[in-house]
Short mmCIF file of C-alpha atoms in Angstrom, two decimals:
data_model
loop_
_atom_site.label_atom_id
_atom_site.label_comp_id
_atom_site.label_asym_id
_atom_site.label_seq_id
_atom_site.Cartn_x
_atom_site.Cartn_y
_atom_site.Cartn_z
CA UNK A 1 10.19 -52.16 -24.70
CA UNK A 2 7.64 -52.85 -21.69
CA UNK A 3 7.54 -50.90 -18.56
CA UNK A 4 5.72 -51.17 -15.56
CA UNK A 5 5.31 -49.08 -12.18
CA UNK A 6 4.07 -49.64 -8.72
CA UNK A 7 3.77 -47.83 -5.42
CA UNK A 8 3.84 -48.65 -1.95
CA UNK A 9 2.09 -47.07 0.95
CA UNK A 10 3.53 -45.28 4.10
CA UNK A 11 2.20 -45.15 7.45
CA UNK A 12 -1.46 -43.96 7.55
CA UNK A 13 -3.45 -42.18 10.50
CA UNK A 14 -6.55 -42.95 11.84
CA UNK A 15 -9.65 -41.21 10.87
CA UNK A 16 -12.52 -42.05 13.18
CA UNK A 17 -14.30 -38.80 14.23
CA UNK A 18 -16.65 -39.34 17.28
CA UNK A 19 -17.11 -35.37 18.40
CA UNK A 20 -19.90 -33.63 18.01
CA UNK A 21 -19.43 -31.05 15.24
CA UNK A 22 -20.75 -26.99 16.09
CA UNK A 23 -22.05 -24.99 13.28
CA UNK A 24 -18.36 -23.04 13.06
CA UNK A 25 -16.78 -26.59 12.65
CA UNK A 26 -18.61 -27.35 10.16
CA UNK A 27 -18.11 -24.56 7.83
CA UNK A 28 -14.22 -24.88 8.90
CA UNK A 29 -14.42 -28.54 7.66
CA UNK A 30 -15.81 -27.82 4.62
CA UNK A 31 -13.78 -25.10 3.56
CA UNK A 32 -10.70 -27.96 4.07
CA UNK A 33 -12.35 -30.64 1.84
CA UNK A 34 -12.81 -27.72 -0.84
CA UNK A 35 -9.08 -27.30 -0.31
CA UNK A 36 -8.52 -30.94 -0.46
CA UNK A 37 -9.53 -31.52 -3.96
CA UNK A 38 -6.86 -28.84 -5.00
CA UNK A 39 -4.08 -30.00 -2.90
CA UNK A 40 -4.13 -33.83 -3.90
CA UNK A 41 -2.37 -33.33 -6.76
CA UNK A 42 0.12 -30.99 -5.74
CA UNK A 43 2.20 -33.11 -3.05
CA UNK A 44 4.28 -35.89 -3.39
CA UNK A 45 5.45 -38.65 -1.32
CA UNK A 46 8.97 -39.35 -0.71
CA UNK A 47 8.08 -43.53 -0.34
CA UNK A 48 7.22 -45.17 -3.40
CA UNK A 49 8.68 -47.50 -5.86
CA UNK A 50 8.64 -48.10 -9.78
CA UNK A 51 10.25 -50.20 -12.48
CA UNK A 52 11.09 -50.71 -16.17
CA UNK A 53 12.18 -52.98 -18.36
CA UNK A 54 13.88 -52.97 -21.93
CA UNK A 55 15.86 -55.15 -24.44
CA UNK A 56 18.94 -54.41 -26.67
CA UNK A 57 21.91 -56.39 -27.95
CA UNK A 58 20.44 -59.77 -26.87
CA UNK A 59 20.23 -58.77 -22.99
CA UNK A 60 17.03 -57.79 -20.73
CA UNK A 61 17.58 -54.81 -18.69
CA UNK A 62 15.45 -54.15 -15.73
CA UNK A 63 15.49 -50.89 -13.55
CA UNK A 64 13.74 -50.60 -10.60
CA UNK A 65 13.77 -47.22 -8.35
CA UNK A 66 12.77 -47.32 -4.67
CA UNK A 67 12.39 -44.26 -2.41
CA UNK A 68 11.56 -43.49 0.95
CA UNK A 69 11.68 -40.43 3.50
CA UNK A 70 14.51 -38.35 4.08
CA UNK A 71 15.24 -34.82 4.73
CA UNK A 72 17.60 -34.34 1.80
CA UNK A 73 18.25 -36.46 -1.45
CA UNK A 74 20.15 -39.34 -0.89
CA UNK A 75 20.89 -41.43 -3.81
CA UNK A 76 22.54 -44.94 -4.04
CA UNK A 77 23.04 -47.01 -7.04
CA UNK A 78 23.04 -50.97 -7.64
CA UNK A 79 24.51 -51.46 -10.89
CA UNK A 80 26.45 -54.52 -12.96
CA UNK A 81 30.18 -53.82 -13.77
CA UNK A 82 29.38 -53.40 -17.56
CA UNK A 83 26.91 -50.31 -16.70
CA UNK A 84 28.97 -48.35 -13.82
CA UNK A 85 29.94 -45.95 -16.48
CA UNK A 86 26.28 -44.77 -16.36
CA UNK A 87 26.11 -43.41 -12.51
CA UNK A 88 26.91 -39.60 -13.32
CA UNK A 89 24.20 -39.72 -16.05
CA UNK A 90 21.69 -41.89 -13.75
CA UNK A 91 22.39 -39.36 -10.85
CA UNK A 92 21.94 -36.25 -12.97
CA UNK A 93 18.41 -37.59 -14.25
CA UNK A 94 17.05 -38.40 -10.56
CA UNK A 95 18.31 -35.02 -9.56
CA UNK A 96 16.77 -33.02 -12.20
CA UNK A 97 13.37 -34.94 -11.28
CA UNK A 98 13.44 -35.36 -7.22
CA UNK A 99 14.68 -33.17 -4.50
CA UNK A 100 14.13 -35.05 -1.51
CA UNK A 101 14.17 -38.84 -0.33
CA UNK A 102 16.69 -41.66 0.01
CA UNK A 103 16.50 -43.04 -3.36
CA UNK A 104 17.75 -46.32 -4.55
CA UNK A 105 18.28 -47.29 -8.21
CA UNK A 106 18.77 -51.16 -9.32
CA UNK A 107 19.81 -52.32 -12.39
CA UNK A 108 19.87 -55.90 -13.54
CA UNK A 109 21.01 -57.21 -16.90
CA UNK A 110 19.81 -61.06 -18.31
CA UNK A 111 20.98 -62.65 -21.47
CA UNK A 112 17.93 -63.46 -23.23
CA UNK A 113 17.86 -67.01 -24.18
CA UNK A 114 16.46 -66.92 -27.75
CA UNK A 115 18.67 -63.95 -28.62
CA UNK A 116 21.39 -66.57 -30.44
CA UNK A 117 24.79 -65.42 -32.09
CA UNK A 118 24.46 -62.26 -33.90
CA UNK A 119 26.00 -62.54 -37.83
CA UNK A 120 29.85 -60.96 -37.63
CA UNK A 121 30.22 -58.22 -40.00
CA UNK A 122 33.18 -58.32 -42.53
CA UNK A 123 34.59 -54.79 -40.85
CA UNK A 124 34.45 -56.51 -37.49
CA UNK A 125 36.59 -59.74 -38.81
CA UNK A 126 39.01 -57.63 -40.72
CA UNK A 127 39.45 -55.46 -37.78
CA UNK A 128 39.96 -58.54 -35.38
CA UNK A 129 42.56 -59.99 -38.33
CA UNK A 130 44.52 -56.77 -37.92
CA UNK A 131 44.59 -57.04 -34.24
CA UNK A 132 45.49 -60.56 -34.05
CA UNK A 133 48.62 -59.83 -36.75
CA UNK A 134 49.69 -57.07 -34.59
CA UNK A 135 49.70 -59.30 -31.55
CA UNK A 136 51.27 -62.30 -32.86
CA UNK A 137 54.13 -59.70 -34.31
CA UNK A 138 55.15 -58.54 -30.95
CA UNK A 139 54.27 -61.89 -28.95
CA UNK A 140 55.03 -64.68 -31.54
CA UNK A 141 54.29 -67.37 -29.00
CA UNK A 142 50.52 -66.07 -28.46
CA UNK A 143 48.06 -68.49 -29.28
CA UNK A 144 45.53 -67.55 -32.39
CA UNK A 145 42.15 -66.70 -31.82
CA UNK A 146 39.40 -69.55 -31.93
CA UNK A 147 36.07 -69.35 -33.34
CA UNK A 148 34.39 -69.01 -30.43
CA UNK A 149 36.70 -66.06 -29.32
CA UNK A 150 36.21 -64.28 -32.44
CA UNK A 151 32.27 -64.90 -32.26
CA UNK A 152 32.20 -63.40 -28.76
CA UNK A 153 34.42 -60.90 -29.75
CA UNK A 154 32.01 -59.79 -32.83
CA UNK A 155 28.95 -60.26 -30.18
CA UNK A 156 30.38 -57.73 -27.94
CA UNK A 157 31.27 -55.04 -30.41
CA UNK A 158 28.53 -52.29 -30.54
CA UNK A 159 26.78 -54.23 -28.02
CA UNK A 160 27.91 -52.00 -24.94
CA UNK A 161 26.47 -48.64 -26.44
CA UNK A 162 23.40 -50.42 -27.31
CA UNK A 163 22.87 -51.63 -23.71
CA UNK A 164 23.80 -48.32 -22.37
CA UNK A 165 21.34 -46.62 -24.29
CA UNK A 166 18.47 -49.14 -23.46
CA UNK A 167 19.73 -48.79 -19.82
CA UNK A 168 18.82 -44.82 -20.01
CA UNK A 169 15.41 -45.35 -21.49
CA UNK A 170 14.63 -48.08 -18.87
CA UNK A 171 15.87 -45.66 -16.11
CA UNK A 172 13.67 -42.53 -17.68
CA UNK A 173 10.67 -44.88 -17.25
CA UNK A 174 11.44 -46.01 -13.98
CA UNK A 175 11.96 -42.48 -12.77
CA UNK A 176 8.84 -41.13 -14.12
CA UNK A 177 6.94 -44.23 -12.73
CA UNK A 178 8.42 -43.04 -9.61
CA UNK A 179 7.48 -39.68 -9.83
CA UNK A 180 3.86 -40.66 -10.68
CA UNK A 181 3.84 -43.04 -7.93
CA UNK A 182 4.89 -40.60 -5.11
CA UNK A 183 2.14 -38.00 -6.58
CA UNK A 184 -0.54 -40.56 -6.16
CA UNK A 185 0.67 -41.50 -2.64
CA UNK A 186 0.89 -37.82 -1.73
CA UNK A 187 -2.69 -37.15 -2.92
CA UNK A 188 -3.68 -39.71 -0.40
CA UNK A 189 -1.38 -38.40 2.56
CA UNK A 190 -2.74 -34.90 1.50
CA UNK A 191 -6.32 -36.26 2.02
CA UNK A 192 -5.25 -37.51 5.66
CA UNK A 193 -3.86 -34.44 6.36
CA UNK A 194 -6.88 -32.37 5.28
CA UNK A 195 -8.78 -34.61 7.63
CA UNK A 196 -6.61 -34.33 10.62
CA UNK A 197 -6.69 -30.39 9.87
CA UNK A 198 -10.72 -30.46 9.84
CA UNK A 199 -10.46 -32.44 12.98
CA UNK A 200 -8.29 -29.74 14.65
CA UNK A 201 -10.57 -27.22 13.71
CA UNK A 202 -13.43 -29.08 15.05
CA UNK A 203 -11.74 -29.26 18.41
CA UNK A 204 -10.61 -25.28 18.45
CA UNK A 205 -14.12 -24.74 17.78
CA UNK A 206 -15.60 -26.60 20.75
CA UNK A 207 -12.64 -24.93 22.96
CA UNK A 208 -13.73 -21.32 22.02
CA UNK A 209 -17.16 -21.30 23.61
CA UNK A 210 -15.56 -22.85 26.82
CA UNK A 211 -12.76 -19.94 27.52
CA UNK A 212 -14.68 -16.93 28.68
CA UNK A 213 -16.79 -18.96 31.22
CA UNK A 214 -13.76 -21.17 32.18
CA UNK A 215 -11.97 -17.63 32.89
CA UNK A 216 -14.58 -16.23 34.79
CA UNK A 217 -15.25 -19.69 36.93
CA UNK A 218 -11.67 -19.43 37.63
CA UNK A 219 -11.28 -16.08 38.37
CA UNK A 220 -14.23 -15.78 40.69
CA UNK A 221 -12.57 -18.99 42.17
CA UNK A 222 -9.29 -16.95 42.93
CA UNK A 223 -11.21 -14.14 44.51
CA UNK A 224 -12.69 -16.36 46.72
CA UNK A 225 -9.60 -17.80 48.02
CA UNK A 226 -8.17 -14.48 48.20
CA UNK A 227 -10.66 -13.33 50.58
CA UNK A 228 -10.79 -16.61 52.51
CA UNK A 229 -6.88 -16.08 52.86
CA UNK A 230 -7.16 -12.59 54.22
CA UNK A 231 -9.90 -13.85 56.89
CA UNK A 232 -7.89 -16.32 58.21
CA UNK A 233 -4.88 -14.30 58.31
CA UNK A 234 -6.90 -11.39 60.28
CA UNK A 235 -5.92 -8.85 57.53
CA UNK A 236 -7.88 -5.64 56.91
CA UNK A 237 -7.23 -3.78 60.15
CA UNK A 238 -4.35 -1.56 58.66
CA UNK A 239 -5.52 -1.80 55.04
CA UNK A 240 -9.06 -0.44 53.86
CA UNK A 241 -11.59 -2.81 52.38
CA UNK A 242 -11.80 -0.52 49.03
CA UNK A 243 -7.99 -1.35 48.77
CA UNK A 244 -7.97 -5.05 49.48
CA UNK A 245 -10.72 -5.25 46.75
CA UNK A 246 -9.06 -3.54 44.35
CA UNK A 247 -5.84 -5.49 44.65
CA UNK A 248 -7.97 -8.41 44.49
CA UNK A 249 -9.40 -7.48 41.41
CA UNK A 250 -5.68 -6.72 39.88
CA UNK A 251 -4.85 -10.42 40.78
CA UNK A 252 -7.62 -11.66 39.59
CA UNK A 253 -7.47 -9.96 36.23
CA UNK A 254 -3.80 -10.91 35.89
CA UNK A 255 -4.61 -14.62 36.94
CA UNK A 256 -7.24 -14.49 33.92
CA UNK A 257 -4.57 -13.30 31.70
CA UNK A 258 -2.63 -16.05 32.28
CA UNK A 259 -5.03 -18.98 32.15
CA UNK A 260 -6.60 -17.16 28.67
CA UNK A 261 -6.00 -19.80 26.12
CA UNK A 262 -7.90 -17.48 23.31
CA UNK A 263 -4.70 -16.24 21.75
CA UNK A 264 -3.31 -19.71 21.53
CA UNK A 265 -6.35 -20.97 19.90
CA UNK A 266 -6.13 -18.00 17.24
CA UNK A 267 -2.49 -19.05 16.49
CA UNK A 268 -3.41 -22.27 15.89
CA UNK A 269 -6.10 -21.21 13.44
CA UNK A 270 -3.51 -19.34 11.50
CA UNK A 271 -1.28 -22.14 11.48
CA UNK A 272 -3.72 -24.23 9.97
CA UNK A 273 -4.70 -21.83 7.20
CA UNK A 274 -1.07 -21.77 6.57
CA UNK A 275 -0.98 -25.46 6.25
CA UNK A 276 -3.88 -25.29 3.86
CA UNK A 277 -2.62 -22.66 1.60
CA UNK A 278 0.91 -24.80 1.37
CA UNK A 279 -0.98 -27.89 0.20
CA UNK A 280 -3.02 -25.91 -2.18
CA UNK A 281 0.32 -24.48 -3.91
CA UNK A 282 2.02 -27.66 -3.95
CA UNK A 283 6.01 -27.86 -4.72
CA UNK A 284 8.49 -28.91 -2.04
CA UNK A 285 6.42 -28.84 1.24
CA UNK A 286 8.23 -31.03 3.40
CA UNK A 287 10.62 -28.82 5.28
CA UNK A 288 7.98 -25.89 5.76
CA UNK A 289 5.07 -28.24 6.95
CA UNK A 290 7.62 -29.86 9.30
CA UNK A 291 8.34 -26.09 10.84
CA UNK A 292 4.09 -25.54 10.91
CA UNK A 293 3.42 -29.09 12.80
CA UNK A 294 6.03 -27.86 15.47
CA UNK A 295 4.15 -24.86 15.82
CA UNK A 296 0.97 -26.36 16.10
CA UNK A 297 2.43 -28.63 18.92
CA UNK A 298 3.46 -25.86 20.54
CA UNK A 299 0.16 -24.10 20.78
CA UNK A 300 -1.51 -27.36 21.80
CA UNK A 301 1.13 -27.82 24.48
CA UNK A 302 0.62 -24.21 25.78
CA UNK A 303 -3.16 -24.78 25.85
CA UNK A 304 -2.86 -27.88 27.84
CA UNK A 305 -0.61 -26.26 30.55
CA UNK A 306 -3.01 -23.32 30.90
CA UNK A 307 -6.02 -25.25 30.55
CA UNK A 308 -7.60 -24.98 34.53
CA UNK A 309 -10.80 -26.74 33.66
CA UNK A 310 -11.30 -30.34 32.50
CA UNK A 311 -13.15 -29.63 29.33
CA UNK A 312 -10.05 -27.68 27.82
CA UNK A 313 -7.25 -30.14 29.17
CA UNK A 314 -9.32 -32.93 27.14
CA UNK A 315 -9.67 -31.04 24.20
CA UNK A 316 -5.93 -30.50 24.36
CA UNK A 317 -5.07 -33.98 24.89
CA UNK A 318 -7.34 -34.64 21.36
CA UNK A 319 -5.34 -32.09 19.73
CA UNK A 320 -2.02 -33.52 20.41
CA UNK A 321 -2.79 -36.74 19.06
CA UNK A 322 -4.37 -35.10 15.75
CA UNK A 323 -1.12 -33.13 15.24
CA UNK A 324 0.96 -36.43 16.19
CA UNK A 325 -0.49 -38.24 13.18
CA UNK A 326 -0.21 -35.12 10.84
CA UNK A 327 3.55 -34.87 12.08
CA UNK A 328 3.81 -38.87 10.93
CA UNK A 329 2.40 -38.49 7.67
CA UNK A 330 4.55 -35.09 6.95
CA UNK A 331 7.55 -37.27 7.29
CA UNK A 332 6.51 -38.74 4.03
CA UNK A 333 5.87 -35.77 1.98
CA UNK A 334 8.48 -34.30 -0.55
#
């Protein structure tokens, strides 16, 4: 009995990194790398394939299992007619191993060229003789069995059970191979995700020191425009200068709150920490990672909409690119 397995790879993400790394980002990247070693063996990919073969009753059986990404467990079977009765057992076997993915199981049988004819057993021939006598008793005009037909019947007797058993053995091997292949591919996907997480931490570290200066600069710009507008409108005659100044400061403070992205950066960091935790813990990650990727996208979009400086806008764009690369990889994680 022989078996073999092979894995197919899903879409990969770019790992080029051209931005300079500040000290804080380097520390975050080191932490992500440490977590990656624990996470690499904890996740599995939904896109892989494996196969196994076995021999029984003069026939070779090949079982091939393939899986692609799916939000749920979706099973499809391609079985020869003589093995269709095994579908419930195969369905149970796959369901006990996988929780997500579109999995197709193909089974093919082929008569071995050197299998020859089995030696008829006396009990088989006696049973066949009794059956023939019964049939002729009811159907006198029925033709007697030929030697070839008798040999065919003896060859099939008991072969079905042996073929079923061999098929289940090969199926278990193929499913085990598929699980291993998905695990190897999952480790590769986790490495890509950890690289993207490190990149997002670097971008957040680049944005963090820019925020106070950007807020102050935009606040002062707002005050300048406010004063200019008051002067052009000729205001100030009926309202004291102190009242106008207080009103301007209040409006500037409110404006500063609207453009401050410190909260978005803090939430983004918290979401990245949660992704790190999930990858390290392993298990069924796909749906939870999907949800966290949506949160990352929301924070990056808000950062871009609130950004009032070109530096922050560029950082927001790079964040969106990294998050999209993560989203593509998460689609292939179980």
